[in-house]
Amino acid sequence: MKYRFLEIQQNLKFRVFLTLGLVLFFFKLFASGTASALMTGFNELLVILTATVFIFYLKDFVHNRQINPLTLVMSIGILNALIFFLLEFSDLILGSFFGNIEQQIAHPGLIFNLVYTFYVFIILSSIAYVFLSLREFYFYREKRNKTTYFNTMIIFFILASLAALLKGMPEFAYIWNTFLIISIILIIINSIKISWIAFIVKKDKVTLLILSTVITVLFIVNLVNYTEDNINRKLLTSFSPSIAQFTAIIMIYGVIYFSILFFTTLFHLPTAEAFDRKAQEVSSLQYFSKLITEVLDFKELTETITDLAVKICGADASWIVWKSDNEYKILANNNIGYVDANAVTELVIGKSRKGIIDSTTILDLKKIKTANLLSVNYNAALFSSLRTHNDIKGYLCVARKGDISFDEEDISAINTFSDYASVAIENARLVEESIEKERLEKELDVAREVQRKILPAKNPEFENLDISSVFIPAFEVGGDYYDFFEISQDKLGFVIADVAGKGISAAFIMAEVKGIFESLSKFSSSPKELLVRANQILQRTLERKSFVSAAYGVIDIQKEVLSIARAGHCPVLCIRGNEVQNLTPSGMGLGLDFSEYFENTLEEKVIKLKTDDVIVLYTDGITEAKNSKLEDFGTKHFEQILLENRKLNADEISNKVIQAVTLFSQSNSQHDDITLVILKWKQKVKINGEEEWQNLAPQLKNMTM
Amino acid sequence: MAEFSTTIKEHDDVSIIYLKGYLDAHTTPVLENTFANLIEKEKYKIAVNFKDLAYISSAGLGVFMAFIEKIRDNKGDIKFTSMSDKVYNIFDLLGFPLLYEIFKSEEEAVNKFKENKKVED
């Protein structure tokens, strides 16, 4: 909206200028030659009005372009060259073409008037552009409001220009002189402080020095040409004496401004380099602090850091050393080979005591003999520590090739920068860690889901077996597995297993183990045979470092017999009467050995079941549950609870155990899966030739409740 | 939480690894690195001292399984010494005593290595 408004304004100014220009053109065509004061006055009024509108039109144009000072200087130079040619050749071309100029001015023909107006327009618009450019320079990078100074100067320019009208009367010449001298004094005062020079880089300063010399000379030549009595002067003075004068003043302004600019630039040159470096430092830090919030990719970040480090202290190469597991690693290297960076790092860190550099260190590589082994001859290296929470995490290093070593200023620059860099690196690392953590959590979700689906949804129902099972998963999937297999009407197979390791890999092995047991249970009649076969199958897929502990048993309900084999698993407990029997037939874990040795060391135990026998299968999640003092729940504690509650039914017993474990480990998190399977044998007895259940009564009681 | 660390002491040509702290699924990489480094240096006669080990999980046991084959192929061995009853119980349940030699003291383990060497000679 604002822009559109500006556009309309611009258009309006341009239209007014065009109208005034046309009026002026016809006025010149028809009313020239009359020398009355009224006509002269009207002519001046019209010219000044047109010029003012044009300047205002051009002002916005110049101002809106946001030009940098060097291009502005260049355009002034080009316009000056144009004026130079016009002034130089106006005599030659216009003179030969139109003959006597004075006559032509007095009685202008249409063609002469066209050329005349066009010529004046070119000169004046060039001067107007130069004037506006000088005005831009005046306000460029200016912190204080100096409009009043500038406007005062302009007022005196106008007064001096108008006073030129009085030149014909020598008694008033002092007025013109006075205004001109005041104008010049104001120009000098206003031009003396050229502050924007400081912000230009050294290379541009050199260019500026040359340009300002050329332009000053051009301005002087033009000014001299302009004030000479030639065709140009005749044309412009006849056009408007005041505008002719204004043009001269602007040229004076140009001469003064550019000669002052020349000297200012000259005096700024020696400090240019230092200033450049400071400016570079500041802009690098600005850029970098912006980057910290944007770049989270670790590699990109470290590359940027080395890149900026080189710029900040004018080094040839830069690299980042990072400490991990007491070893230094190169994270990023810029302009230096990995081998060289490593060699210099080792030199520097090797030279220091304890292998740590506390303060920023400059190393003179020339004095070290082994430095000759580097593929590039570095002269000096500078190491600045990267710290987080006062711990040295690594170093930001820079190196130089030439004869110049690093100085105090480089140290302070690199230190400031490495403070920023440490924060950025730490940030990026934390982000990377949290992404990794999120990924692991997702993985664990999958693992838990797999485990949940693998475990039996409900316990099988046998008339003389009371079965209970509890599974409490740990946050990180522990790899526990239990299952029941109804082999036939009077045979129940059951397994409990624990996969070594945690998480998704444990969950996958678990799934495999389930498949193996599920299919083998249908064909293998003895637990030993089944485990031997399972071990053989696992050989094909199991990694060397992983193994599975398992216990597999079969209860023959008809024969009232339990046969059990154990492959490295916790003992199977049998609570009979007042004692706990540990059923620990020998046998090593599945996946530990694949030779015949496995089979040879595997035992199978068979026991005759007695009424109220409680068979307990568990994983080490129970016995190794820990309290706040990191003490184990322990086997004794576990057995004691089982004994105390042996008369309860399977569900109740397992509730008691879980309660005790939970209470014991309440102040510590659960590290491993907890699995508890309880089978209580209820013998059948025969009454009146019919089969009856010995402990039928309590069951009935339960049913009526 | 719980920390785990290893230190190595050389006794003639036998490397003794001292385990300290809690060896579980999270800390196994430390022990794995220790073994990998020894194997890289072609040190295949290794005794592991469990004196200061507070806890070992099944994943911790897996580390020994991961390296034993390579070590035995190179005429070396891993022998265990100075286990607490609790740690021994875990090894025993899994059947590790069937696969590894377990000694009461470090000295016995080192002597066993020496004896084997004499037999070879």
mmCIF file with all atom_site columns, C-alpha atoms in Angstrom, chain A residues 476 498-502 544-545 547 549 566-571 584 587-589 591-593 597 601 624 626 630 632 671, chain B residues 1-2 22 25-26 32-33 55-59 61-63 65-66 68-69 86 89-90 92-99:
data_model
loop_
_atom_site.group_PDB
_atom_site.id
_atom_site.type_symbol
_atom_site.label_atom_id
_atom_site.label_alt_id
_atom_site.label_comp_id
_atom_site.label_asym_id
_atom_site.label_entity_id
_atom_site.label_seq_id
_atom_site.pdbx_PDB_ins_code
_atom_site.Cartn_x
_atom_site.Cartn_y
_atom_site.Cartn_z
_atom_site.occupancy
_atom_site.B_iso_or_equiv
_atom_site.pdbx_formal_charge
_atom_site.auth_seq_id
_atom_site.auth_comp_id
_atom_site.auth_asym_id
_atom_site.auth_atom_id
_atom_site.pdbx_PDB_model_num
ATOM 1  C CA . GLU A 1 476 ? 12.969 -51.982 28.647 1.00 0.00 ? 476 GLU A CA 1
ATOM 2  C CA . ASP A 1 498 ? 14.468 -65.679 29.479 1.00 0.00 ? 498 ASP A CA 1
ATOM 3  C CA . VAL A 1 499 ? 16.351 -64.275 26.502 1.00 0.00 ? 499 VAL A CA 1
ATOM 4  C CA . ALA A 1 500 ? 19.703 -62.680 27.325 1.00 0.00 ? 500 ALA A CA 1
ATOM 5  C CA . GLY A 1 501 ? 19.685 -58.964 26.526 1.00 0.00 ? 501 GLY A CA 1
ATOM 6  C CA . LYS A 1 502 ? 16.968 -56.418 26.320 1.00 0.00 ? 502 LYS A CA 1
ATOM 7  C CA . ARG A 1 544 ? 27.208 -65.898 19.476 1.00 0.00 ? 544 ARG A CA 1
ATOM 8  C CA . LYS A 1 545 ? 26.740 -63.571 22.385 1.00 0.00 ? 545 LYS A CA 1
ATOM 9  C CA . PHE A 1 547 ? 21.492 -67.230 24.552 1.00 0.00 ? 547 PHE A CA 1
ATOM 10 C CA . SER A 1 549 ? 17.652 -69.857 29.460 1.00 0.00 ? 549 SER A CA 1
ATOM 11 C CA . ARG A 1 566 ? 16.189 -77.224 32.499 1.00 0.00 ? 566 ARG A CA 1
ATOM 12 C CA . ALA A 1 567 ? 18.458 -75.349 30.096 1.00 0.00 ? 567 ALA A CA 1
ATOM 13 C CA . GLY A 1 568 ? 20.225 -72.828 32.265 1.00 0.00 ? 568 GLY A CA 1
ATOM 14 C CA . HIS A 1 569 ? 17.061 -71.447 33.776 1.00 0.00 ? 569 HIS A CA 1
ATOM 15 C CA . CYS A 1 570 ? 16.300 -70.632 37.423 1.00 0.00 ? 570 CYS A CA 1
ATOM 16 C CA . PRO A 1 571 ? 15.339 -73.747 39.357 1.00 0.00 ? 571 PRO A CA 1
ATOM 17 C CA . THR A 1 584 ? 17.575 -78.278 39.258 1.00 0.00 ? 584 THR A CA 1
ATOM 18 C CA . GLY A 1 587 ? 21.755 -78.349 31.756 1.00 0.00 ? 587 GLY A CA 1
ATOM 19 C CA . MET A 1 588 ? 23.252 -75.251 30.178 1.00 0.00 ? 588 MET A CA 1
ATOM 20 C CA . GLY A 1 589 ? 21.451 -72.410 28.470 1.00 0.00 ? 589 GLY A CA 1
ATOM 21 C CA . GLY A 1 591 ? 22.770 -71.289 22.472 1.00 0.00 ? 591 GLY A CA 1
ATOM 22 C CA . LEU A 1 592 ? 25.821 -71.682 24.710 1.00 0.00 ? 592 LEU A CA 1
ATOM 23 C CA . ASP A 1 593 ? 27.098 -74.864 23.095 1.00 0.00 ? 593 ASP A CA 1
ATOM 24 C CA . TYR A 1 597 ? 28.151 -81.827 25.034 1.00 0.00 ? 597 TYR A CA 1
ATOM 25 C CA . THR A 1 601 ? 25.004 -82.542 30.181 1.00 0.00 ? 601 THR A CA 1
ATOM 26 C CA . GLU A 1 624 ? 16.816 -60.048 41.575 1.00 0.00 ? 624 GLU A CA 1
ATOM 27 C CA . LYS A 1 626 ? 16.117 -54.597 44.110 1.00 0.00 ? 626 LYS A CA 1
ATOM 28 C CA . LEU A 1 630 ? 20.309 -52.294 45.770 1.00 0.00 ? 630 LEU A CA 1
ATOM 29 C CA . ASP A 1 632 ? 18.219 -58.445 46.057 1.00 0.00 ? 632 ASP A CA 1
ATOM 30 C CA . HIS A 1 671 ? 14.862 -53.421 35.713 1.00 0.00 ? 671 HIS A CA 1
ATOM 31 C CA . MET B 2 1   ? 22.866 -45.195 37.351 1.00 0.00 ? 1   MET B CA 1
ATOM 32 C CA . ALA B 2 2   ? 25.048 -48.089 38.274 1.00 0.00 ? 2   ALA B CA 1
ATOM 33 C CA . TYR B 2 22  ? 27.273 -53.582 37.656 1.00 0.00 ? 22  TYR B CA 1
ATOM 34 C CA . ALA B 2 25  ? 22.784 -54.724 29.162 1.00 0.00 ? 25  ALA B CA 1
ATOM 35 C CA . HIS B 2 26  ? 23.854 -51.073 29.371 1.00 0.00 ? 26  HIS B CA 1
ATOM 36 C CA . GLU B 2 32  ? 33.192 -55.857 24.900 1.00 0.00 ? 32  GLU B CA 1
ATOM 37 C CA . ASN B 2 33  ? 35.708 -53.110 24.145 1.00 0.00 ? 33  ASN B CA 1
ATOM 38 C CA . TYR B 2 55  ? 25.990 -57.777 39.680 1.00 0.00 ? 55  TYR B CA 1
ATOM 39 C CA . ILE B 2 56  ? 25.985 -59.525 36.342 1.00 0.00 ? 56  ILE B CA 1
ATOM 40 C CA . SER B 2 57  ? 23.001 -59.879 34.033 1.00 0.00 ? 57  SER B CA 1
ATOM 41 C CA . SER B 2 58  ? 22.488 -62.411 31.271 1.00 0.00 ? 58  SER B CA 1
ATOM 42 C CA . ALA B 2 59  ? 23.619 -59.813 28.718 1.00 0.00 ? 59  ALA B CA 1
ATOM 43 C CA . LEU B 2 61  ? 27.383 -63.303 30.401 1.00 0.00 ? 61  LEU B CA 1
ATOM 44 C CA . GLY B 2 62  ? 26.824 -62.997 26.683 1.00 0.00 ? 62  GLY B CA 1
ATOM 45 C CA . VAL B 2 63  ? 30.043 -61.008 26.336 1.00 0.00 ? 63  VAL B CA 1
ATOM 46 C CA . MET B 2 65  ? 30.213 -66.172 24.794 1.00 0.00 ? 65  MET B CA 1
ATOM 47 C CA . ALA B 2 66  ? 30.843 -63.617 22.068 1.00 0.00 ? 66  ALA B CA 1
ATOM 48 C CA . ILE B 2 68  ? 35.346 -67.428 23.611 1.00 0.00 ? 68  ILE B CA 1
ATOM 49 C CA . GLU B 2 69  ? 35.313 -69.075 20.193 1.00 0.00 ? 69  GLU B CA 1
ATOM 50 C CA . LYS B 2 86  ? 25.900 -64.806 44.297 1.00 0.00 ? 86  LYS B CA 1
ATOM 51 C CA . ASN B 2 89  ? 25.182 -69.010 41.380 1.00 0.00 ? 89  ASN B CA 1
ATOM 52 C CA . ILE B 2 90  ? 24.159 -67.119 38.245 1.00 0.00 ? 90  ILE B CA 1
ATOM 53 C CA . ASP B 2 92  ? 26.104 -72.109 37.692 1.00 0.00 ? 92  ASP B CA 1
ATOM 54 C CA . LEU B 2 93  ? 22.416 -71.944 36.845 1.00 0.00 ? 93  LEU B CA 1
ATOM 55 C CA . LEU B 2 94  ? 23.230 -71.179 33.239 1.00 0.00 ? 94  LEU B CA 1
ATOM 56 C CA . GLY B 2 95  ? 25.698 -74.029 33.019 1.00 0.00 ? 95  GLY B CA 1
ATOM 57 C CA . PHE B 2 96  ? 28.767 -71.874 32.567 1.00 0.00 ? 96  PHE B CA 1
ATOM 58 C CA . PRO B 2 97  ? 30.941 -74.126 34.764 1.00 0.00 ? 97  PRO B CA 1
ATOM 59 C CA . LEU B 2 98  ? 30.468 -76.746 32.041 1.00 0.00 ? 98  LEU B CA 1
ATOM 60 C CA . LEU B 2 99  ? 32.046 -74.406 29.501 1.00 0.00 ? 99  LEU B CA 1
#
